[in-house]
Every structure is written in C-alpha cells, then in structure tokens.
mmCIF file of C-alpha atoms in Angstrom:
data_model
loop_
_atom_site.group_PDB
_atom_site.id
_atom_site.type_symbol
_atom_site.label_atom_id
_atom_site.label_comp_id
_atom_site.label_asym_id
_atom_site.label_seq_id
_atom_site.Cartn_x
_atom_site.Cartn_y
_atom_site.Cartn_z
ATOM 1 C CA UNK E 1 82.563 61.341 233.386
ATOM 2 C CA UNK E 2 81.462 64.654 234.731
ATOM 3 C CA UNK E 3 83.101 66.023 237.670
ATOM 4 C CA UNK E 4 81.567 66.666 241.049
ATOM 5 C CA UNK E 5 81.574 70.460 240.382
ATOM 6 C CA UNK E 6 79.652 70.004 236.920
ATOM 7 C CA UNK E 7 77.190 67.542 238.316
ATOM 8 C CA UNK E 8 76.284 70.214 241.069
ATOM 9 C CA UNK E 9 76.054 72.885 238.381
ATOM 10 C CA UNK E 10 73.757 70.761 236.256
ATOM 11 C CA UNK E 11 71.677 69.674 239.323
ATOM 12 C CA UNK E 12 71.124 73.283 240.213
ATOM 13 C CA UNK E 13 69.903 74.111 236.804
ATOM 14 C CA UNK E 14 67.698 70.940 236.793
ATOM 15 C CA UNK E 15 65.975 72.446 239.716
ATOM 16 C CA UNK E 16 65.267 75.575 237.700
ATOM 17 C CA UNK E 17 63.985 73.396 234.846
ATOM 18 C CA UNK E 18 61.789 71.521 237.186
ATOM 19 C CA UNK E 19 60.284 74.652 238.346
ATOM 20 C CA UNK E 20 59.620 75.974 234.620
ATOM 21 C CA UNK E 21 62.424 78.442 234.687
ATOM 22 C CA UNK E 22 63.671 77.187 231.205
ATOM 23 C CA UNK E 23 65.001 80.589 230.040
ATOM 24 C CA UNK E 24 66.999 81.115 233.058
ATOM 25 C CA UNK E 25 68.546 77.628 233.098
ATOM 26 C CA UNK E 26 69.235 77.869 229.464
ATOM 27 C CA UNK E 27 71.084 81.228 229.759
ATOM 28 C CA UNK E 28 73.074 80.079 232.869
ATOM 29 C CA UNK E 29 74.193 77.081 231.354
ATOM 30 C CA UNK E 30 75.407 79.028 228.174
ATOM 31 C CA UNK E 31 77.331 81.574 230.249
ATOM 32 C CA UNK E 32 79.013 79.087 232.432
ATOM 33 C CA UNK E 33 79.968 76.876 229.270
ATOM 34 C CA UNK E 34 81.251 79.961 227.484
ATOM 35 C CA UNK E 35 83.704 80.496 230.508
ATOM 36 C CA UNK E 36 84.978 76.903 230.273
ATOM 37 C CA UNK E 37 85.491 77.325 226.461
ATOM 38 C CA UNK E 38 87.172 80.640 227.046
ATOM 39 C CA UNK E 39 89.686 79.035 229.465
ATOM 40 C CA UNK E 40 89.946 75.943 226.955
ATOM 41 C CA UNK E 41 88.495 73.632 229.517
ATOM 42 C CA UNK E 42 87.011 71.546 227.021
ATOM 43 C CA UNK E 43 85.858 68.436 228.918
ATOM 44 C CA UNK E 44 84.010 70.634 231.427
ATOM 45 C CA UNK E 45 82.255 72.480 228.752
ATOM 46 C CA UNK E 46 81.212 69.242 227.113
ATOM 47 C CA UNK E 47 80.164 67.642 230.101
ATOM 48 C CA UNK E 48 77.883 70.697 231.288
ATOM 49 C CA UNK E 49 76.321 71.214 227.719
ATOM 50 C CA UNK E 50 75.505 67.538 227.504
ATOM 51 C CA UNK E 51 73.976 67.203 230.878
ATOM 52 C CA UNK E 52 72.054 70.704 230.358
ATOM 53 C CA UNK E 53 70.841 69.879 226.724
ATOM 54 C CA UNK E 54 69.449 66.520 227.939
ATOM 55 C CA UNK E 55 67.866 68.228 230.959
ATOM 56 C CA UNK E 56 65.926 70.764 228.755
ATOM 57 C CA UNK E 57 65.078 68.334 226.031
ATOM 58 C CA UNK E 58 63.526 65.917 228.410
ATOM 59 C CA UNK E 59 61.399 68.815 229.660
ATOM 60 C CA UNK E 60 60.209 69.339 226.340
ATOM 61 C CA UNK E 61 62.159 72.449 225.578
ATOM 62 C CA UNK E 62 63.414 71.420 222.028
ATOM 63 C CA UNK E 63 64.691 74.762 221.048
ATOM 64 C CA UNK E 64 66.647 75.509 224.156
ATOM 65 C CA UNK E 65 67.874 71.886 224.377
ATOM 66 C CA UNK E 66 68.890 71.831 220.709
ATOM 67 C CA UNK E 67 70.823 75.029 221.043
ATOM 68 C CA UNK E 68 73.117 73.645 223.796
ATOM 69 C CA UNK E 69 73.378 70.547 221.671
ATOM 70 C CA UNK E 70 74.476 72.507 218.844
ATOM 71 C CA UNK E 71 76.930 74.600 221.106
ATOM 72 C CA UNK E 72 78.403 71.105 222.304
ATOM 73 C CA UNK E 73 79.153 70.164 218.672
ATOM 74 C CA UNK E 74 80.959 73.605 218.368
ATOM 75 C CA UNK E 75 82.909 72.887 221.460
ATOM 76 C CA UNK E 76 83.919 69.385 220.144
ATOM 77 C CA UNK E 77 85.389 71.055 217.012
ATOM 78 C CA UNK E 78 87.198 73.709 218.940
ATOM 79 C CA UNK E 79 88.559 71.037 221.427
ATOM 80 C CA UNK E 80 89.920 68.847 218.443
ATOM 81 C CA UNK E 81 87.834 66.073 219.743
ATOM 82 C CA UNK E 82 87.799 63.017 217.406
ATOM 83 C CA UNK E 83 84.682 61.058 216.332
ATOM 84 C CA UNK E 84 85.222 58.423 219.162
ATOM 85 C CA UNK E 85 82.795 56.175 220.882
ATOM 86 C CA UNK E 86 82.034 58.710 223.846
ATOM 87 C CA UNK E 87 81.435 61.528 221.622
ATOM 88 C CA UNK E 88 79.085 59.803 219.167
ATOM 89 C CA UNK E 89 77.150 58.400 222.294
ATOM 90 C CA UNK E 90 76.656 61.897 223.756
ATOM 91 C CA UNK E 91 75.509 63.087 220.387
ATOM 92 C CA UNK E 92 73.183 60.283 219.646
ATOM 93 C CA UNK E 93 71.796 60.218 223.018
ATOM 94 C CA UNK E 94 70.814 64.058 222.502
ATOM 95 C CA UNK E 95 69.553 63.351 219.092
ATOM 96 C CA UNK E 96 67.149 60.570 220.640
ATOM 97 C CA UNK E 97 66.051 63.015 223.278
ATOM 98 C CA UNK E 98 64.535 65.497 220.748
ATOM 99 C CA UNK E 99 60.751 65.747 220.661
ATOM 100 C CA UNK E 100 59.194 64.436 217.348
ATOM 101 C CA UNK E 101 59.107 67.169 214.590
ATOM 102 C CA UNK E 102 61.176 69.566 216.637
ATOM 103 C CA UNK E 103 62.440 71.897 214.082
ATOM 104 C CA UNK E 104 65.986 72.463 215.796
ATOM 105 C CA UNK E 105 66.734 68.908 215.575
ATOM 106 C CA UNK E 106 67.439 68.972 211.694
ATOM 107 C CA UNK E 107 69.894 71.829 212.257
ATOM 108 C CA UNK E 108 71.482 69.559 215.177
ATOM 109 C CA UNK E 109 71.757 66.723 212.713
ATOM 110 C CA UNK E 110 73.332 68.839 209.940
ATOM 111 C CA UNK E 111 75.932 69.975 212.346
ATOM 112 C CA UNK E 112 76.581 66.796 213.797
ATOM 113 C CA UNK E 113 77.119 65.413 210.262
ATOM 114 C CA UNK E 114 79.382 68.128 209.166
ATOM 115 C CA UNK E 115 81.469 67.856 212.375
ATOM 116 C CA UNK E 116 82.127 64.255 211.773
ATOM 117 C CA UNK E 117 82.983 64.779 208.158
ATOM 118 C CA UNK E 118 85.615 67.473 209.118
ATOM 119 C CA UNK E 119 87.387 65.492 211.845
ATOM 120 C CA UNK E 120 86.601 61.912 211.133
ATOM 121 C CA UNK E 121 87.629 59.424 208.314
ATOM 122 C CA UNK E 122 84.511 59.686 206.279
ATOM 123 C CA UNK E 123 84.224 62.493 204.018
ATOM 124 C CA UNK E 124 80.520 62.447 203.840
ATOM 125 C CA UNK E 125 79.864 62.009 207.559
ATOM 126 C CA UNK E 126 80.003 59.207 209.880
ATOM 127 C CA UNK E 127 77.944 56.168 208.914
ATOM 128 C CA UNK E 128 76.586 55.448 212.313
ATOM 129 C CA UNK E 129 75.443 58.935 212.803
ATOM 130 C CA UNK E 130 73.864 58.958 209.526
ATOM 131 C CA UNK E 131 72.036 55.622 210.256
ATOM 132 C CA UNK E 132 70.686 56.714 213.462
ATOM 133 C CA UNK E 133 69.436 59.991 212.177
ATOM 134 C CA UNK E 134 67.877 58.596 209.307
ATOM 135 C CA UNK E 135 66.081 55.792 211.071
ATOM 136 C CA UNK E 136 64.688 58.367 213.615
ATOM 137 C CA UNK E 137 63.418 60.667 210.637
ATOM 138 C CA UNK E 138 61.834 57.439 209.035
ATOM 139 C CA UNK E 139 60.100 56.666 212.169
ATOM 140 C CA UNK E 140 58.631 60.306 212.140
ATOM 141 C CA UNK E 141 57.481 59.952 208.597
ATOM 142 C CA UNK E 142 59.960 62.251 207.049
ATOM 143 C CA UNK E 143 61.118 60.456 203.954
ATOM 144 C CA UNK E 144 63.304 62.968 202.421
ATOM 145 C CA UNK E 145 65.285 63.651 205.517
ATOM 146 C CA UNK E 146 65.558 59.808 205.955
ATOM 147 C CA UNK E 147 66.770 58.982 202.412
ATOM 148 C CA UNK E 148 69.441 61.611 202.698
ATOM 149 C CA UNK E 149 71.029 59.944 205.704
ATOM 150 C CA UNK E 150 70.280 56.327 205.223
ATOM 151 C CA UNK E 151 71.937 56.406 201.865
ATOM 152 C CA UNK E 152 75.218 57.076 203.828
ATOM 153 C CA UNK E 153 74.605 54.910 206.542
ATOM 154 C CA UNK E 154 75.638 51.456 207.744
ATOM 155 C CA UNK E 155 74.971 47.850 206.368
ATOM 156 C CA UNK E 156 71.678 48.120 208.397
ATOM 157 C CA UNK E 157 70.342 51.190 206.524
ATOM 158 C CA UNK E 158 69.007 49.591 203.524
ATOM 159 C CA UNK E 159 66.392 47.827 205.629
ATOM 160 C CA UNK E 160 65.329 50.949 206.999
ATOM 161 C CA UNK E 161 65.073 52.829 203.912
ATOM 162 C CA UNK E 162 63.234 50.081 201.989
ATOM 163 C CA UNK E 163 60.799 49.949 204.898
ATOM 164 C CA UNK E 164 60.391 53.733 204.913
ATOM 165 C CA UNK E 165 59.870 53.814 201.125
ATOM 166 C CA UNK E 166 57.291 51.070 201.286
ATOM 167 C CA UNK E 167 55.392 52.732 203.799
ATOM 168 C CA UNK E 168 55.205 55.917 201.953
ATOM 169 C CA UNK E 169 54.054 53.709 198.819
ATOM 170 C CA UNK E 170 51.192 52.378 200.759
ATOM 171 C CA UNK E 171 49.627 55.702 200.756
ATOM 172 C CA UNK E 172 49.746 55.994 196.928
ATOM 173 C CA UNK E 173 48.226 53.959 194.062
ATOM 174 C CA UNK E 174 49.413 50.379 193.415
ATOM 175 C CA UNK E 175 51.093 51.068 190.085
ATOM 176 C CA UNK E 176 53.387 53.558 191.571
ATOM 177 C CA UNK E 177 55.624 50.910 193.229
ATOM 178 C CA UNK E 178 58.702 51.474 191.075
ATOM 179 C CA UNK E 179 58.838 55.132 191.723
ATOM 180 C CA UNK E 180 59.333 54.323 195.636
ATOM 181 C CA UNK E 181 61.362 51.359 195.206
ATOM 182 C CA UNK E 182 63.974 53.540 193.048
ATOM 183 C CA UNK E 183 64.195 55.922 195.866
ATOM 184 C CA UNK E 184 65.654 53.112 197.894
ATOM 185 C CA UNK E 185 67.877 51.592 195.105
ATOM 186 C CA UNK E 186 69.283 54.834 193.120
ATOM 187 C CA UNK E 187 70.801 56.161 196.159
ATOM 188 C CA UNK E 188 72.944 53.186 196.947
ATOM 189 C CA UNK E 189 73.998 52.898 193.309
ATOM 190 C CA UNK E 190 75.097 56.444 193.122
ATOM 191 C CA UNK E 191 77.515 56.040 195.953
ATOM 192 C CA UNK E 192 79.003 52.885 194.498
ATOM 193 C CA UNK E 193 77.176 50.658 197.096
ATOM 194 C CA UNK E 194 75.805 47.783 194.981
ATOM 195 C CA UNK E 195 75.232 45.263 197.944
ATOM 196 C CA UNK E 196 72.929 47.839 199.754
ATOM 197 C CA UNK E 197 70.987 48.596 196.595
ATOM 198 C CA UNK E 198 70.365 44.862 196.080
ATOM 199 C CA UNK E 199 69.174 44.616 199.675
ATOM 200 C CA UNK E 200 66.950 47.563 199.641
ATOM 201 C CA UNK E 201 65.191 46.175 196.306
ATOM 202 C CA UNK E 202 64.911 42.729 197.908
ATOM 203 C CA UNK E 203 63.188 44.092 200.958
ATOM 204 C CA UNK E 204 60.953 46.451 199.016
ATOM 205 C CA UNK E 205 59.776 43.669 196.687
ATOM 206 C CA UNK E 206 59.449 41.070 199.543
ATOM 207 C CA UNK E 207 57.118 43.651 201.349
ATOM 208 C CA UNK E 208 55.415 44.207 198.035
ATOM 209 C CA UNK E 209 54.581 40.464 197.594
ATOM 210 C CA UNK E 210 53.292 40.181 201.100
ATOM 211 C CA UNK E 211 51.489 43.195 201.531
ATOM 212 C CA UNK E 212 49.736 43.843 198.093
ATOM 213 C CA UNK E 213 47.880 40.686 196.962
ATOM 214 C CA UNK E 214 46.551 42.833 193.932
ATOM 215 C CA UNK E 215 50.168 43.018 192.384
ATOM 216 C CA UNK E 216 50.956 39.738 190.515
ATOM 217 C CA UNK E 217 54.479 38.320 190.446
ATOM 218 C CA UNK E 218 56.148 35.466 188.584
ATOM 219 C CA UNK E 219 59.405 33.868 189.791
ATOM 220 C CA UNK E 220 61.868 33.557 186.908
ATOM 221 C CA UNK E 221 64.987 31.434 187.456
ATOM 222 C CA UNK E 222 68.067 30.623 185.348
ATOM 223 C CA UNK E 223 71.550 29.129 186.039
ATOM 224 C CA UNK E 224 73.138 32.556 186.990
ATOM 225 C CA UNK E 225 70.267 34.449 188.679
ATOM 226 C CA UNK E 226 66.664 34.481 189.897
ATOM 227 C CA UNK E 227 64.209 37.326 189.359
ATOM 228 C CA UNK E 228 60.789 38.434 190.322
ATOM 229 C CA UNK E 229 58.837 39.592 187.178
ATOM 230 C CA UNK E 230 55.977 41.782 187.578
ATOM 231 C CA UNK E 231 53.464 41.555 184.533
ATOM 232 C CA UNK E 232 51.796 44.862 185.191
ATOM 233 C CA UNK E 233 54.885 46.869 186.762
ATOM 234 C CA UNK E 234 57.337 47.172 183.903
ATOM 235 C CA UNK E 235 59.429 49.840 185.710
ATOM 236 C CA UNK E 236 59.879 47.329 188.710
ATOM 237 C CA UNK E 237 61.313 44.998 186.315
ATOM 238 C CA UNK E 238 63.692 47.503 184.854
ATOM 239 C CA UNK E 239 65.122 48.082 188.262
ATOM 240 C CA UNK E 240 65.629 44.438 188.805
ATOM 241 C CA UNK E 241 67.273 44.088 185.524
ATOM 242 C CA UNK E 242 69.287 47.188 186.037
ATOM 243 C CA UNK E 243 70.754 45.608 189.176
ATOM 244 C CA UNK E 244 71.632 42.555 187.369
ATOM 245 C CA UNK E 245 73.298 44.476 184.575
ATOM 246 C CA UNK E 246 75.393 46.383 187.235
ATOM 247 C CA UNK E 247 76.393 43.233 188.923
ATOM 248 C CA UNK E 248 77.616 41.710 185.712
ATOM 249 C CA UNK E 249 79.118 44.989 184.425
ATOM 250 C CA UNK E 250 77.340 44.237 181.170
ATOM 251 C CA UNK E 251 77.109 47.521 179.189
ATOM 252 C CA UNK E 252 75.279 45.630 176.456
ATOM 253 C CA UNK E 253 72.481 44.617 178.802
ATOM 254 C CA UNK E 254 72.195 48.035 180.163
ATOM 255 C CA UNK E 255 71.702 49.647 176.639
ATOM 256 C CA UNK E 256 69.224 46.945 175.839
ATOM 257 C CA UNK E 257 67.028 47.797 178.967
ATOM 258 C CA UNK E 258 67.639 51.500 178.116
ATOM 259 C CA UNK E 259 66.205 50.959 174.890
ATOM 260 C CA UNK E 260 63.313 48.536 175.818
ATOM 261 C CA UNK E 261 62.051 50.522 178.886
ATOM 262 C CA UNK E 262 62.753 54.007 177.133
ATOM 263 C CA UNK E 263 58.901 54.892 176.839
ATOM 264 C CA UNK E 264 58.471 53.764 180.451
ATOM 265 C CA UNK E 265 61.297 55.815 181.792
ATOM 266 C CA UNK E 266 60.337 58.744 179.696
ATOM 267 C CA UNK E 267 56.700 58.662 181.352
ATOM 268 C CA UNK E 268 58.372 59.025 184.794
ATOM 269 C CA UNK E 269 60.324 62.020 183.688
ATOM 270 C CA UNK E 270 62.557 62.198 186.721
ATOM 271 C CA UNK E 271 65.162 59.331 186.532
ATOM 272 C CA UNK E 272 67.130 60.603 183.468
ATOM 273 C CA UNK E 273 69.878 62.282 185.707
ATOM 274 C CA UNK E 274 70.228 59.134 187.819
ATOM 275 C CA UNK E 275 70.402 56.664 184.951
ATOM 276 C CA UNK E 276 72.967 58.814 183.116
ATOM 277 C CA UNK E 277 75.116 58.723 186.188
ATOM 278 C CA UNK E 278 74.736 55.062 186.723
ATOM 279 C CA UNK E 279 75.627 54.493 183.003
ATOM 280 C CA UNK E 280 78.789 56.266 183.193
ATOM 281 C CA UNK E 281 79.889 55.076 186.695
ATOM 282 C CA UNK E 282 79.210 51.244 186.004
ATOM 283 C CA UNK E 283 79.112 51.058 182.258
ATOM 284 C CA UNK E 284 81.503 53.651 180.846
ATOM 285 C CA UNK E 285 78.818 55.634 179.075
ATOM 286 C CA UNK E 286 80.094 59.196 179.203
ATOM 287 C CA UNK E 287 77.793 62.182 179.909
ATOM 288 C CA UNK E 288 78.514 65.770 179.561
ATOM 289 C CA UNK E 289 80.009 67.360 182.661
ATOM 290 C CA UNK E 290 78.201 70.184 184.377
ATOM 291 C CA UNK E 291 79.401 70.731 187.695
ATOM 292 C CA UNK E 292 79.285 67.620 189.998
ATOM 293 C CA UNK E 293 76.735 65.116 188.544
ATOM 294 C CA UNK E 294 76.597 62.967 191.590
ATOM 295 C CA UNK E 295 75.713 65.425 194.151
ATOM 296 C CA UNK E 296 73.534 67.522 191.793
ATOM 297 C CA UNK E 297 71.612 64.449 191.023
ATOM 298 C CA UNK E 298 71.259 63.289 194.554
ATOM 299 C CA UNK E 299 70.401 66.815 195.433
ATOM 300 C CA UNK E 300 67.543 66.719 192.978
ATOM 301 C CA UNK E 301 66.359 63.373 194.021
ATOM 302 C CA UNK E 302 66.496 63.724 197.750
ATOM 303 C CA UNK E 303 66.273 67.454 198.461
ATOM 304 C CA UNK E 304 69.706 68.225 199.498
ATOM 305 C CA UNK E 305 72.945 69.763 198.174
ATOM 306 C CA UNK E 306 72.344 72.601 195.760
ATOM 307 C CA UNK E 307 68.494 72.302 195.821
ATOM 308 C CA UNK E 308 65.754 72.465 198.478
ATOM 309 C CA UNK E 309 63.368 69.696 199.372
ATOM 310 C CA UNK E 310 60.243 69.219 197.279
ATOM 311 C CA UNK E 311 56.980 69.402 199.249
ATOM 312 C CA UNK E 312 55.910 65.718 200.237
ATOM 313 C CA UNK E 313 53.681 64.624 197.556
ATOM 314 C CA UNK E 314 50.353 62.875 198.319
ATOM 315 C CA UNK E 315 50.475 60.885 195.082
ATOM 316 C CA UNK E 316 53.174 60.123 192.702
ATOM 317 C CA UNK E 317 52.306 61.511 189.246
ATOM 318 C CA UNK E 318 52.369 58.435 186.797
ATOM 319 C CA UNK E 319 49.671 57.307 185.020
ATOM 320 C CA UNK E 320 48.452 53.333 185.444
ATOM 321 C CA UNK E 321 50.437 50.923 183.018
ATOM 322 C CA UNK E 322 48.355 49.033 180.695
ATOM 323 C CA UNK E 323 48.159 45.246 181.387
ATOM 324 C CA UNK E 324 50.944 43.288 179.809
ATOM 325 C CA UNK E 325 52.252 39.831 179.605
ATOM 326 C CA UNK E 326 55.733 39.420 180.959
ATOM 327 C CA UNK E 327 57.561 42.600 180.400
#
C-alpha cells in the first residue's frame, strides 16, 4: 500500500492532470520516480508509477500513462520483484485502463509478458497475463494480437479464442469456416495443449451450428467417439479427424487423413508448416530442421516471432468447395 507521502505526491499530480497539465504531471512523476529508483527505494517508485499511470490513463492520456506503466515494469525488473499477486494486479489494472486501440498498449503488453517470462516460472510468459491481454485484444477486434496471447493463456482462453475467430468468420463467406476454426485449433496443438485444442474446436463448431443455419451438419457416433460431419465443409471435417488422430496417437490415421484431404489442404496453401510440425510432434513423422520450427510456424500463422503481422484480410482467399455427400 502506498505511503502517505506517495499518496500526497500522486494527489498533487492528480490536480495538475484534472487541470489539463498532462505534460507537466507526466514529467514530474517520472523525475520523482527516477529519484526513488536511484536510491533503490523500489516500493516507493512502484507505488508512484502505478498511481501516476492510472491517473493519466483515466484522463485519456494513453501515451503518457503507458510510458509510466512501462517504466513501472522496468522498476519491477530492477527491484527483483517476482510475478506475485500484487504485481500482476497492478499491471492488469493498468492494462484495463488503456483506451481502446491505444498504440502504447501493445508495447506495454510485450514488456509485461517479457518481464514475467524472465522472473516467473513460465518461459513463454505468465498464462494469466496472456489470457487477460488476449481477451482485451479480442474485445477490441484485434484477432492477431488476441491469438498470440490466448494460445499461451489459461484454461479459460480457448473459449475466448474460439469466440473471437467465430466473430471474425461471420464477416466472411460461409465456406471459409475451417480457416478460422484452424486458427483456434492449431496454436494449441503446437504448444502441446490437446485439451484446449479440442475445447476451441467444440466451441467454434457449436457456434457455427447455432449461428449459421445454411451449413448442414450430421452427427456421427461410434463406440469410441462422436463427431460432427459437414458435407460441404471437408476441411472442417479434417480438423475434427485430426484431433481424433492426435487423441488416439494414431500415425496411420493421420497419414490416411493427410492423403485423403491433400487436395483440399493444398488449396488452402497455408497449413503445410503447421501440419508438418503436428505430424512430427504427435506422430513421429520427421521433417527437415531449419531454425526453430515451432516458433517459425507460429510466427507465420499469428504474426509474431521472426515475421511481422499480416494486414487483416477482409476475406479469406479460398474458393467455395463443391457439394459432396459425407466427406
């Protein structure tokens, strides 16, 4: 909890902010925080930056508030603060206070995740921080940013990701459903999270069944499994069977699927890297090594890692499939 001295300092700067003196308040907060950092009074610097960042963000000053938030993360690192409940609470409160579409927010999120990966127990970043960040980006209709964080989130993340992809799909043609479903399924398979992959697939297809009555579906049951089959969406059937093959650990089934749906997968043109990696991870089908296939592939799919995000497409480029019986 902030000391009385810190509270008075924040209150004085809050007055400046309420008077519209944003630049002066921002600079004074930075100078005072730097003094605390120099004297290694980490807690005072953290409390001051936290209060100052919130005050500026609530006043709609995303750039200045975000700058103090990023400074706060730097102080957490210098002060050797762990990824505790208090630290996460401060960071997530700041994150939620950012105005929608504020550019500084993405840098704040990146710094927050990097900090948690350095000092926490999760090398790819704290799952709760990923989940909240991804959920916020999903609400703001930024699917690429949502994907990269929800794929590394919590047990609640698959629902958020599937909903995000489905909403994105509703802006496209009905026959492109599998392209969006795959964006909710592949990331989880590629980090070894079969349960979340299954959950994301189930939620996406459930929304498809209830929200798009023009897409026909048949329920197929056996002693060992139940499946939804889409007569005119062969690639959606492929995803369901792929999950079944992974669950069973059946390389023979996977090879049969790859052969049967080869022409459809080729038509998509962007699944090869993901499927090669899945084949090696789950079925022992080796692929040539070039760098780090997991991160290279996830980077190309979700717009992070070695590459830069692709512009958000209005339509997914795939021709409508011809009607079929049950594929």
